Tab-separated table of C-alpha atoms and ligand atoms in Angstrom:
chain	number	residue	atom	x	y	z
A	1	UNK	CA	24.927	-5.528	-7.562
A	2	UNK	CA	26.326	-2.738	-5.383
A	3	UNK	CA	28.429	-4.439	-2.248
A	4	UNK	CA	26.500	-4.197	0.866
A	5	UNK	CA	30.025	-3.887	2.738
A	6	UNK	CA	30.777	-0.476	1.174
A	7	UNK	CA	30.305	2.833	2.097
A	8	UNK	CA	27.061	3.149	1.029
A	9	UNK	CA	24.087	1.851	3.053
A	10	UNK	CA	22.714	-0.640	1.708
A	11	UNK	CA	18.776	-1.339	0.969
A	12	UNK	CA	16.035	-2.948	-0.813
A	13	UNK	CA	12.966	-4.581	-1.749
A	14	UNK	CA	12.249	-8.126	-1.208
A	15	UNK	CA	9.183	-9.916	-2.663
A	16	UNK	CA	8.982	-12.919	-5.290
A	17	UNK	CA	8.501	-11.386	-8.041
A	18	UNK	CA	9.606	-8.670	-7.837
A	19	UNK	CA	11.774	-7.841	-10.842
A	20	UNK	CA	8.503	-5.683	-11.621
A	21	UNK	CA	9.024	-3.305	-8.678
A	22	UNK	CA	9.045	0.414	-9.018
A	23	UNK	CA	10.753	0.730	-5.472
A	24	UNK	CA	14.282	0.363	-6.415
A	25	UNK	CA	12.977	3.471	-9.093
A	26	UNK	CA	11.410	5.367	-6.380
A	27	UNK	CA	14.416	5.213	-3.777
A	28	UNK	CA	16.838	6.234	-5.699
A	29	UNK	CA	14.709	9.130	-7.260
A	30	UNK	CA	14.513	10.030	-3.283
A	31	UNK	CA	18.148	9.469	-2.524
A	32	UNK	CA	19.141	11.993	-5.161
A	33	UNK	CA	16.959	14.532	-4.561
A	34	UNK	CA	17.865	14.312	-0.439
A	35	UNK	CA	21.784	13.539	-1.593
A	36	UNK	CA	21.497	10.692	0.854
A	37	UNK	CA	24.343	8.084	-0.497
A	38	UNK	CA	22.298	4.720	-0.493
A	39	UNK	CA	21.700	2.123	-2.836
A	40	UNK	CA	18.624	-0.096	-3.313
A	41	UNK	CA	17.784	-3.109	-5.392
A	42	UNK	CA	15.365	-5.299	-5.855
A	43	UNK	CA	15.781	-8.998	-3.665
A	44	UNK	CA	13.976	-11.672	-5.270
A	45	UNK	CA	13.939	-14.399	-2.299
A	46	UNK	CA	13.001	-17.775	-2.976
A	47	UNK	CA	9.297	-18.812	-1.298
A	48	UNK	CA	10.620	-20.783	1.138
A	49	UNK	CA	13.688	-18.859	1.714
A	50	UNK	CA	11.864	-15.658	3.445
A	51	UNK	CA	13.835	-15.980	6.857
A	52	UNK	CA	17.233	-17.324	5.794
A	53	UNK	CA	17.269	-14.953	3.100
A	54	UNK	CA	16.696	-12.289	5.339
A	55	UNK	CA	19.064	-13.345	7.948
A	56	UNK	CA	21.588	-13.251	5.551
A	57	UNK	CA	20.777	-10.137	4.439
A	58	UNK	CA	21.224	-8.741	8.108
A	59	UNK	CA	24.710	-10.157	8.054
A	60	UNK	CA	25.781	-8.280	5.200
A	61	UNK	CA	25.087	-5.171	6.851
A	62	UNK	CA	21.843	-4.187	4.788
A	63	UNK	CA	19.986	-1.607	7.111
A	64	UNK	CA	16.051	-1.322	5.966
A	65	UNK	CA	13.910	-3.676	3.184
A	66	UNK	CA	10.742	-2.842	1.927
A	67	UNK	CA	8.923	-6.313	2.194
A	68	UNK	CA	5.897	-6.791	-0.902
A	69	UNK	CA	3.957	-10.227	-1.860
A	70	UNK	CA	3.887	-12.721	-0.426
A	71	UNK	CA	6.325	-11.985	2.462
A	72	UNK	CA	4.512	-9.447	4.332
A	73	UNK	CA	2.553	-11.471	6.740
A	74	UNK	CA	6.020	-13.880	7.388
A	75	UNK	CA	8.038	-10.219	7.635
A	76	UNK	CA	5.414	-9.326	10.707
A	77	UNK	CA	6.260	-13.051	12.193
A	78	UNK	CA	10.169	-12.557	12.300
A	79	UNK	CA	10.282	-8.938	13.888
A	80	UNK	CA	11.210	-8.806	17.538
A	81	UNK	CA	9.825	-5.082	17.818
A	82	UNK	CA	7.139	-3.735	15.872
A	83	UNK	CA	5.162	0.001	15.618
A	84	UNK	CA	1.623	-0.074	16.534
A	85	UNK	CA	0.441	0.121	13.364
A	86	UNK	CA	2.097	-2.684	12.278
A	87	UNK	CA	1.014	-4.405	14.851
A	88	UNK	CA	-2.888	-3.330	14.007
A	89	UNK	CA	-1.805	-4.715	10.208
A	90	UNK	CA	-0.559	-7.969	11.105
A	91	UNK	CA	1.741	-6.865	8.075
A	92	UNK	CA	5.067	-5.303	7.778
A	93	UNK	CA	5.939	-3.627	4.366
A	94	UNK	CA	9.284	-2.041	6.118
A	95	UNK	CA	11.736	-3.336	8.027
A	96	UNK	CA	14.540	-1.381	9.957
A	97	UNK	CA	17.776	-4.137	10.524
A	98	UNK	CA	20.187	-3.609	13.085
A	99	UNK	CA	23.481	-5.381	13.120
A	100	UNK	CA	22.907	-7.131	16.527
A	101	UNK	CA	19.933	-9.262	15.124
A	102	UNK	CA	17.071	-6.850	16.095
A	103	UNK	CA	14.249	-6.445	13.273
A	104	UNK	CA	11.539	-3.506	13.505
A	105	UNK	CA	8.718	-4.036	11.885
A	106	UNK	CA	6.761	-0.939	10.244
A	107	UNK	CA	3.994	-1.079	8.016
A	108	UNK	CA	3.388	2.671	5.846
A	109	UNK	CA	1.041	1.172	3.401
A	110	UNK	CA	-2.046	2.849	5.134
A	111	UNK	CA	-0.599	6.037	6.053
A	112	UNK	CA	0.418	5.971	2.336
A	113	UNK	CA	-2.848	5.872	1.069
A	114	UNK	CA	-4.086	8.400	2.989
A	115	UNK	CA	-1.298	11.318	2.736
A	116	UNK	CA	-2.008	11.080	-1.134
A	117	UNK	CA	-6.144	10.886	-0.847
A	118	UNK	CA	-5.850	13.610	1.866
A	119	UNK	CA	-2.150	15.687	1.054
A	120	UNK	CA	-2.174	15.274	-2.551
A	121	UNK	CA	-5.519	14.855	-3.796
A	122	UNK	CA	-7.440	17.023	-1.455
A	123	UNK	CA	-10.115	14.120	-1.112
A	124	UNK	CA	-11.478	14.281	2.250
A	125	UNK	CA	-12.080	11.426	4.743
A	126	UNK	CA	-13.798	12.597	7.461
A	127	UNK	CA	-17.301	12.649	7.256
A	128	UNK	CA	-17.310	10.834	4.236
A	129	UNK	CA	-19.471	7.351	3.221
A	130	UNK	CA	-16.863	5.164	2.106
A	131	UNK	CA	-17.028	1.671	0.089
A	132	UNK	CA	-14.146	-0.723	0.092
A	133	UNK	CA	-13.976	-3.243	-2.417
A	134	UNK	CA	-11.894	-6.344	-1.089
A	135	UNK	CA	-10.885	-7.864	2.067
A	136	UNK	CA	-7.147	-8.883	1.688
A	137	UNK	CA	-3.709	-7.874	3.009
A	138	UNK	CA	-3.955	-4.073	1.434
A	139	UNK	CA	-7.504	-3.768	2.956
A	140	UNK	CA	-6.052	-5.045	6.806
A	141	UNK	CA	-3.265	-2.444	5.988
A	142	UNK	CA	-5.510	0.895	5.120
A	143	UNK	CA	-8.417	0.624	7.058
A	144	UNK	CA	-6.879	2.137	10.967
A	145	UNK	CA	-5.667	4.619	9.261
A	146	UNK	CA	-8.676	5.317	7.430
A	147	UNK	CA	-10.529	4.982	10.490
A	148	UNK	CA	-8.148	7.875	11.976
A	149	UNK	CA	-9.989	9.976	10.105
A	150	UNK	CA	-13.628	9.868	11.293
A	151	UNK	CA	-15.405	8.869	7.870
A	152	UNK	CA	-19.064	9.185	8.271
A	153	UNK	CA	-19.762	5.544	7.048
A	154	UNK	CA	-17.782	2.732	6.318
A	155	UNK	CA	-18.627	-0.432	4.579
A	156	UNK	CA	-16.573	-3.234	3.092
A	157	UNK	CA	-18.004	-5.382	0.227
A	158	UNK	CA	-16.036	-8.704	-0.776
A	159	UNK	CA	-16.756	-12.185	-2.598
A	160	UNK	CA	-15.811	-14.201	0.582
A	161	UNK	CA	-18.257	-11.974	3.340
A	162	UNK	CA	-16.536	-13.733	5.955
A	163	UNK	CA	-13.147	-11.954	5.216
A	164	UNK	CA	-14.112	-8.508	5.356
A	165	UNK	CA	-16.349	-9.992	8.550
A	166	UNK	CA	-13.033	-10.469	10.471
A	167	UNK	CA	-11.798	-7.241	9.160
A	168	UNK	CA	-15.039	-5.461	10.648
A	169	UNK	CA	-14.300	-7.231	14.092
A	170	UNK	CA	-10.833	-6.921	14.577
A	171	UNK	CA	-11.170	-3.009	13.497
A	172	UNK	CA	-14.434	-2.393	15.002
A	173	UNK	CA	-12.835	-0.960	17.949
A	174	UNK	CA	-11.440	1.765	15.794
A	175	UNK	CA	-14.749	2.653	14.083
A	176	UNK	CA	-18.054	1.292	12.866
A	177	UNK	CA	-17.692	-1.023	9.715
A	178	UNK	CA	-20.525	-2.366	7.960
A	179	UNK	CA	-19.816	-5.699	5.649
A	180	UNK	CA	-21.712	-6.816	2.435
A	181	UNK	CA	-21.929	-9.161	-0.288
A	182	UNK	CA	-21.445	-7.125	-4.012
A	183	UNK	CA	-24.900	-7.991	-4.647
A	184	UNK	CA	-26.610	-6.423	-1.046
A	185	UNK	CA	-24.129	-2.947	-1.341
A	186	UNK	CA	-26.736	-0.095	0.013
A	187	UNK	CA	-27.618	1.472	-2.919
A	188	UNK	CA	-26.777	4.960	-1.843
A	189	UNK	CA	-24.439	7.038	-3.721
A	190	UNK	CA	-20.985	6.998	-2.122
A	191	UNK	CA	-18.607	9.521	-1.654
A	192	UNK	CA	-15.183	7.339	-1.938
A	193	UNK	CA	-14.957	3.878	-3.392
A	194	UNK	CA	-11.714	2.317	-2.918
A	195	UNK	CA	-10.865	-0.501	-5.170
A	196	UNK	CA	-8.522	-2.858	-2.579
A	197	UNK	CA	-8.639	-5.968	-4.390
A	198	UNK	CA	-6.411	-7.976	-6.860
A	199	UNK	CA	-9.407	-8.379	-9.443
A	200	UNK	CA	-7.294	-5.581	-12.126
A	201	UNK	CA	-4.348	-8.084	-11.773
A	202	UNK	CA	-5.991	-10.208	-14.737
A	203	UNK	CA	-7.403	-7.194	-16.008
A	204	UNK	CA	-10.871	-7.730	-14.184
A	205	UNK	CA	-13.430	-5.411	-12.187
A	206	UNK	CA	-14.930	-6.910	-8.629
A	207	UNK	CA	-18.549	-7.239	-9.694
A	208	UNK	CA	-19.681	-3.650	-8.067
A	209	UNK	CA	-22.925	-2.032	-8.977
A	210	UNK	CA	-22.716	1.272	-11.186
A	211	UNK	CA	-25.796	2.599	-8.772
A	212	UNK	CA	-23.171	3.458	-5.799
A	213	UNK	CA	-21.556	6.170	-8.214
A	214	UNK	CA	-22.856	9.286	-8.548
A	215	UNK	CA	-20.775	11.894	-11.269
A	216	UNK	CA	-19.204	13.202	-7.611
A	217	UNK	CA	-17.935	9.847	-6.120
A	218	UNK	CA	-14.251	9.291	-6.037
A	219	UNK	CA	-12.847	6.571	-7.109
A	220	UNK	CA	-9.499	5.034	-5.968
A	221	UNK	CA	-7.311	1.784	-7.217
A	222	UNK	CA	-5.101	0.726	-4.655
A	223	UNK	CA	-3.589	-0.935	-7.993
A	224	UNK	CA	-1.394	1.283	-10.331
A	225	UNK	CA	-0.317	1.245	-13.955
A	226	UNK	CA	2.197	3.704	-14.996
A	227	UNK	CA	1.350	3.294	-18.822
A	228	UNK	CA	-2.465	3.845	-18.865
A	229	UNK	CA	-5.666	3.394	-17.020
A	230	UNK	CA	-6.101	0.659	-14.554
A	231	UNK	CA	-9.174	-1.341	-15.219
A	232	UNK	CA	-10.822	-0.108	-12.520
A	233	UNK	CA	-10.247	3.739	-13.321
A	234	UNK	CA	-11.408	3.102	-16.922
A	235	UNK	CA	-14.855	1.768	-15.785
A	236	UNK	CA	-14.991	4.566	-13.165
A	237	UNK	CA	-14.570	7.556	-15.805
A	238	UNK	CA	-16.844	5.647	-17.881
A	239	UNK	CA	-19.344	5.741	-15.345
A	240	UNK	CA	-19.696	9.438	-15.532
A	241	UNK	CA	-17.116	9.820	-12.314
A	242	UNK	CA	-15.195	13.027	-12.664
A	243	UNK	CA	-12.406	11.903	-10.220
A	244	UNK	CA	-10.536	8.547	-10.173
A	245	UNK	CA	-6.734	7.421	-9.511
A	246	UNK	CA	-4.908	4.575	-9.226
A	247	UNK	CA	-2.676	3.660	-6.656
A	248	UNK	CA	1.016	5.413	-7.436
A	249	UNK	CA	0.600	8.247	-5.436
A	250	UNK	CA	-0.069	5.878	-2.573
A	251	UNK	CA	2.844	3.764	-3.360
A	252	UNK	CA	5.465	6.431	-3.455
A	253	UNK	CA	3.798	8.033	0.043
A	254	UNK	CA	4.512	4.411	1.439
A	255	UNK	CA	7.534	4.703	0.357
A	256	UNK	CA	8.494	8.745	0.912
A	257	UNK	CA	7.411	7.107	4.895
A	258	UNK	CA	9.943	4.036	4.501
A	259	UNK	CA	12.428	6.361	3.384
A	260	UNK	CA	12.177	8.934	6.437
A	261	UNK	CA	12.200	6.165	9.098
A	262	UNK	CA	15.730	4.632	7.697
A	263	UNK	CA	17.360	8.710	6.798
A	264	UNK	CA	15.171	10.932	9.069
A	265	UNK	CA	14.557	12.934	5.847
A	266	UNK	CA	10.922	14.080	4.112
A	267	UNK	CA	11.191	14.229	0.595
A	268	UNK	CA	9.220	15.671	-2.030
A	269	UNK	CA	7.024	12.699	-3.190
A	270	UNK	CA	5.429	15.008	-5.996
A	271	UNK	CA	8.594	15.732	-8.045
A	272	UNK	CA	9.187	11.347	-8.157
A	273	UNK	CA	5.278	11.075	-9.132
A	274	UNK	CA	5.787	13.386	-12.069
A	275	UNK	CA	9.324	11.980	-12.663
A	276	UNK	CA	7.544	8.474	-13.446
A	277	UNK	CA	4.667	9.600	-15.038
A	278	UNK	CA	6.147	11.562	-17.315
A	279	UNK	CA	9.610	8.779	-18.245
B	1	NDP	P1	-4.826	-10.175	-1.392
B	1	NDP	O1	-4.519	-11.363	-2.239
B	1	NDP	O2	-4.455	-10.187	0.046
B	1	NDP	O3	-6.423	-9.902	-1.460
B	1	NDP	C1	-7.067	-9.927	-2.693
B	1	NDP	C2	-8.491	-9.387	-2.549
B	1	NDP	O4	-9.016	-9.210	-3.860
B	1	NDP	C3	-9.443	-10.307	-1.814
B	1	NDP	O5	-10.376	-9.527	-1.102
B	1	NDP	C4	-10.122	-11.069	-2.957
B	1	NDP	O6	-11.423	-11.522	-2.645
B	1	NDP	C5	-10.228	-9.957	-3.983
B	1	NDP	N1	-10.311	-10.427	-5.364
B	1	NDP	C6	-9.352	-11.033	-6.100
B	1	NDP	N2	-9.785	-11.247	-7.357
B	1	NDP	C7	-11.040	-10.756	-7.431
B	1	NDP	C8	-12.025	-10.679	-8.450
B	1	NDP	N3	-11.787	-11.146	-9.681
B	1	NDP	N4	-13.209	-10.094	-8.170
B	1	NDP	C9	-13.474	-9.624	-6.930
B	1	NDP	N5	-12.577	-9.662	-5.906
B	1	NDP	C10	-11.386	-10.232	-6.154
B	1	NDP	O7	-4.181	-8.941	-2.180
B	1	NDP	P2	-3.681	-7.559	-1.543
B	1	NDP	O8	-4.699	-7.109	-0.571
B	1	NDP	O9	-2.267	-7.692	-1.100
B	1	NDP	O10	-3.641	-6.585	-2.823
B	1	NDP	C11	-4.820	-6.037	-3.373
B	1	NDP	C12	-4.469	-4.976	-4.389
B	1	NDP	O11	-3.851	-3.865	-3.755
B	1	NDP	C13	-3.492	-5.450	-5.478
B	1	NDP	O12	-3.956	-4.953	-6.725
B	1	NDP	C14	-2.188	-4.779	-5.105
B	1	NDP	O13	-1.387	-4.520	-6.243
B	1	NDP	C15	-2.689	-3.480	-4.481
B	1	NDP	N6	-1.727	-2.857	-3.543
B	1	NDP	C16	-1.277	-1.597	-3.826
B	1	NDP	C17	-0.384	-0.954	-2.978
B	1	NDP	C18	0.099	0.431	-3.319
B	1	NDP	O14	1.047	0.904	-2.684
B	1	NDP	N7	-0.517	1.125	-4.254
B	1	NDP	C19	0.095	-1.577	-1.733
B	1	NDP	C20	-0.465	-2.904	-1.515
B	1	NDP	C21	-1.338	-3.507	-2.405
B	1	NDP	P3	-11.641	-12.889	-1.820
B	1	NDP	O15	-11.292	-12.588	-0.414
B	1	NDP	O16	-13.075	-13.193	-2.006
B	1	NDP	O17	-10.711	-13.887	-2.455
C-alpha cells in the first residue's frame, strides 16, 4: 500500500467490493501516459463505515476518490460543495478532498457516457429516439446529460414503472421523457437503446421486445466485460444489430473526467481502451 504521507498524491477508489475495479488499472495507465506522479488503489470500506472511513482518509492527506456501489448516494450526503451535475444526480462518483475538511462532490458518470457514444463512437444524440432500459442510480446519472443533447424522443422502460416515473419528473424540466412498462414499449424501431440496468450482473437480459430493433439501432450496455460479450451485446448482434458496445469506453471517459478535475490534464482515453482490451 503506497503511504499517503509521501510525495506522491495519493488517490483511489472506494466501493465494497471493489477488489474487482478496473479504476486503480485505468489511473495509473493515465498517470503514466501524463507523467503525473500519483498513486491509486482500490479502498474497500466496510458498509457501515462510508463516513469514518472517509474521514480518515481525508486525514491522511488523500486528495480525490472515485466513489462506486453502494456509496454513491451516501458520497452526495457528506459533500459540503457539489457541481451542478452532481447535484442533478443526487450521486457523486468523484470526490475532490481538501485538507481543511471540505469535500466536492462531482459526478462524470453521464458526461462519460456520452463523450464515448458521441467522441468515440460517432453515435449521435440529437435528434435521435432513444430507449432506456432501467431506472436506477446509472440511469439518474446519464439522463441530463443525455438530455443536453436534444434527442428527438426519449422513453424509459423499467420493471418497477414508478422508478423511471420519478426519473421522468424530476428530469422533465430538462426534456420530455416518456415512461413504460417492458410489455407497453411503442413498438417503433429505435435509434439508441441503452441497457442501464443490473439485469447482465447474473448474466440476464431485462425482458425487452426484439420489435424495437431494427438492423440500424444501436445498442449500448452501460455494463462492461473486458473478456467477451456482455449479455446484453450478445442478444443485440444476434438480433441482426450491426452496432452494439458495452460500457468500457464510458467507464474510462468517467474516469479520463475524474482524472482532469484532480491534475488539470486531458488524456488520451483511446490508447487505455486499447491497452485493456488488448492485455
Ligand atoms: P441500480 O441497482 O441502481 O439499478 C438497477 C436497475 O436494474 C433497476 O432499474 C432495476 O429495476 C433493474 N434490474 C435489475 N435486475 C433486472 C432484471 N433482471 N431485469 C430487468 N431489470 C432489472 O444499479 P445501477 O443503476 O447503479 O447500475 C446499473 C448498471 O450500470 C450496472 O450493470 C452497472 O455495472 C452499470 N454501470 C456502469 C458504469 C460505467 O461506467 N460503465 C457506471 C455505473 C453503472 P427495478 O427498478 O425494477 O428493480
Amino acid at each position: 500500500m503506497t503511504d499517503p504521507r509521501s510525495e506522491i498524491d495519493a488517490y483511489g477508489v472506494v466501493g465494497n467490493p471493489v477488489s474487482h475495479s478496473l479504476s486503480p488499472k485505468i489511473h495509473k495507465l493515465f498517470a503514466a501516459q501524463s507523467d503525473q506522479p500519483i498513486s491509486y488503489e482500490a479502498l474497500e470500506i466496510k458498509i457501515d463505515e462510508f463516513a469514518s472511513s472517509l474521514a480518515r482518509l481525508q486525514q491522511q492527506n488523500y486528495l480525490g476518490l472515485n466513489v462506486t456501489v453502494p456509496f454513491k448516494q451516501q458520497a452526495w450526503q457528506l459533500c459540503n460543495q457539489r457541481t451542478s451535475r452532481a447535484e442533478l444526480a443526487g450521486a457523486v462518483n468523484t470526490l475532490l478532498l481538501s485538507p481543511n475538511g471540505g469535500l466536492t462532490g462531482d459526478n462524470t458518470d453521464g458526461i462519460g457516457l456520452v463523450r464515448d457514444l458521441v467522441k468515440n463512437r460517432q453515435v449521435p444524440i440529437k435528434d435521435q429516439k432513444i430507449l432506456i432500459l432501467g431506472a436506477g442510480g446509472a440511469v439518474r446519472g446519464i439522463l441530463a446529460p443525455i438530455l443536453a443533447e436534444n434527442p428527438n424522443q426519449v422513453i424509459i422502460a423499467n420493471r418497477t414503472v414508478e422508478k423511471a416515473q420519478t426519473l421522468a419528473d424530476d428530469f422533465g424540466n430538462l426534456g420530455e421523457i416518456s415512461v413504460s412498462a417492458y410489455t407497453k414499449i411503442e413498438p417503433i424501431k429505435f435509434d439508441l437503446v441503452i441497457n442501464g440496468t443490473a439485469a447482465g450482473l447474473s448474466n440476464e437480459l431485462p425482458p425487452i421486445p426484439e420489435e424495437v430493433l431494427s438492423m440500424n439501432t444501436i445498442c449500448y450496455d452501460l455494463m462492461y466485460n473486458i473478456q467477451a460479450n456482455t449479455t446484453f451485446v450478445d442478444w443485440a448482434l444476434k438480433q441482426g444489430v450491426t452496432k452494439a458496445f458495452d460500457g468500457l469506453g464510458m467507464l474510462i471517459e468517467q474516469a479520463a473526467e475524474s482524472f482532469r478535475l484532480w491534475r488539470g490534464v486531458n488524456v488520451d482515453t483511446q490508447a487505455v481502451a486499447r491497452s485493456l482490451r488488448n492485455a
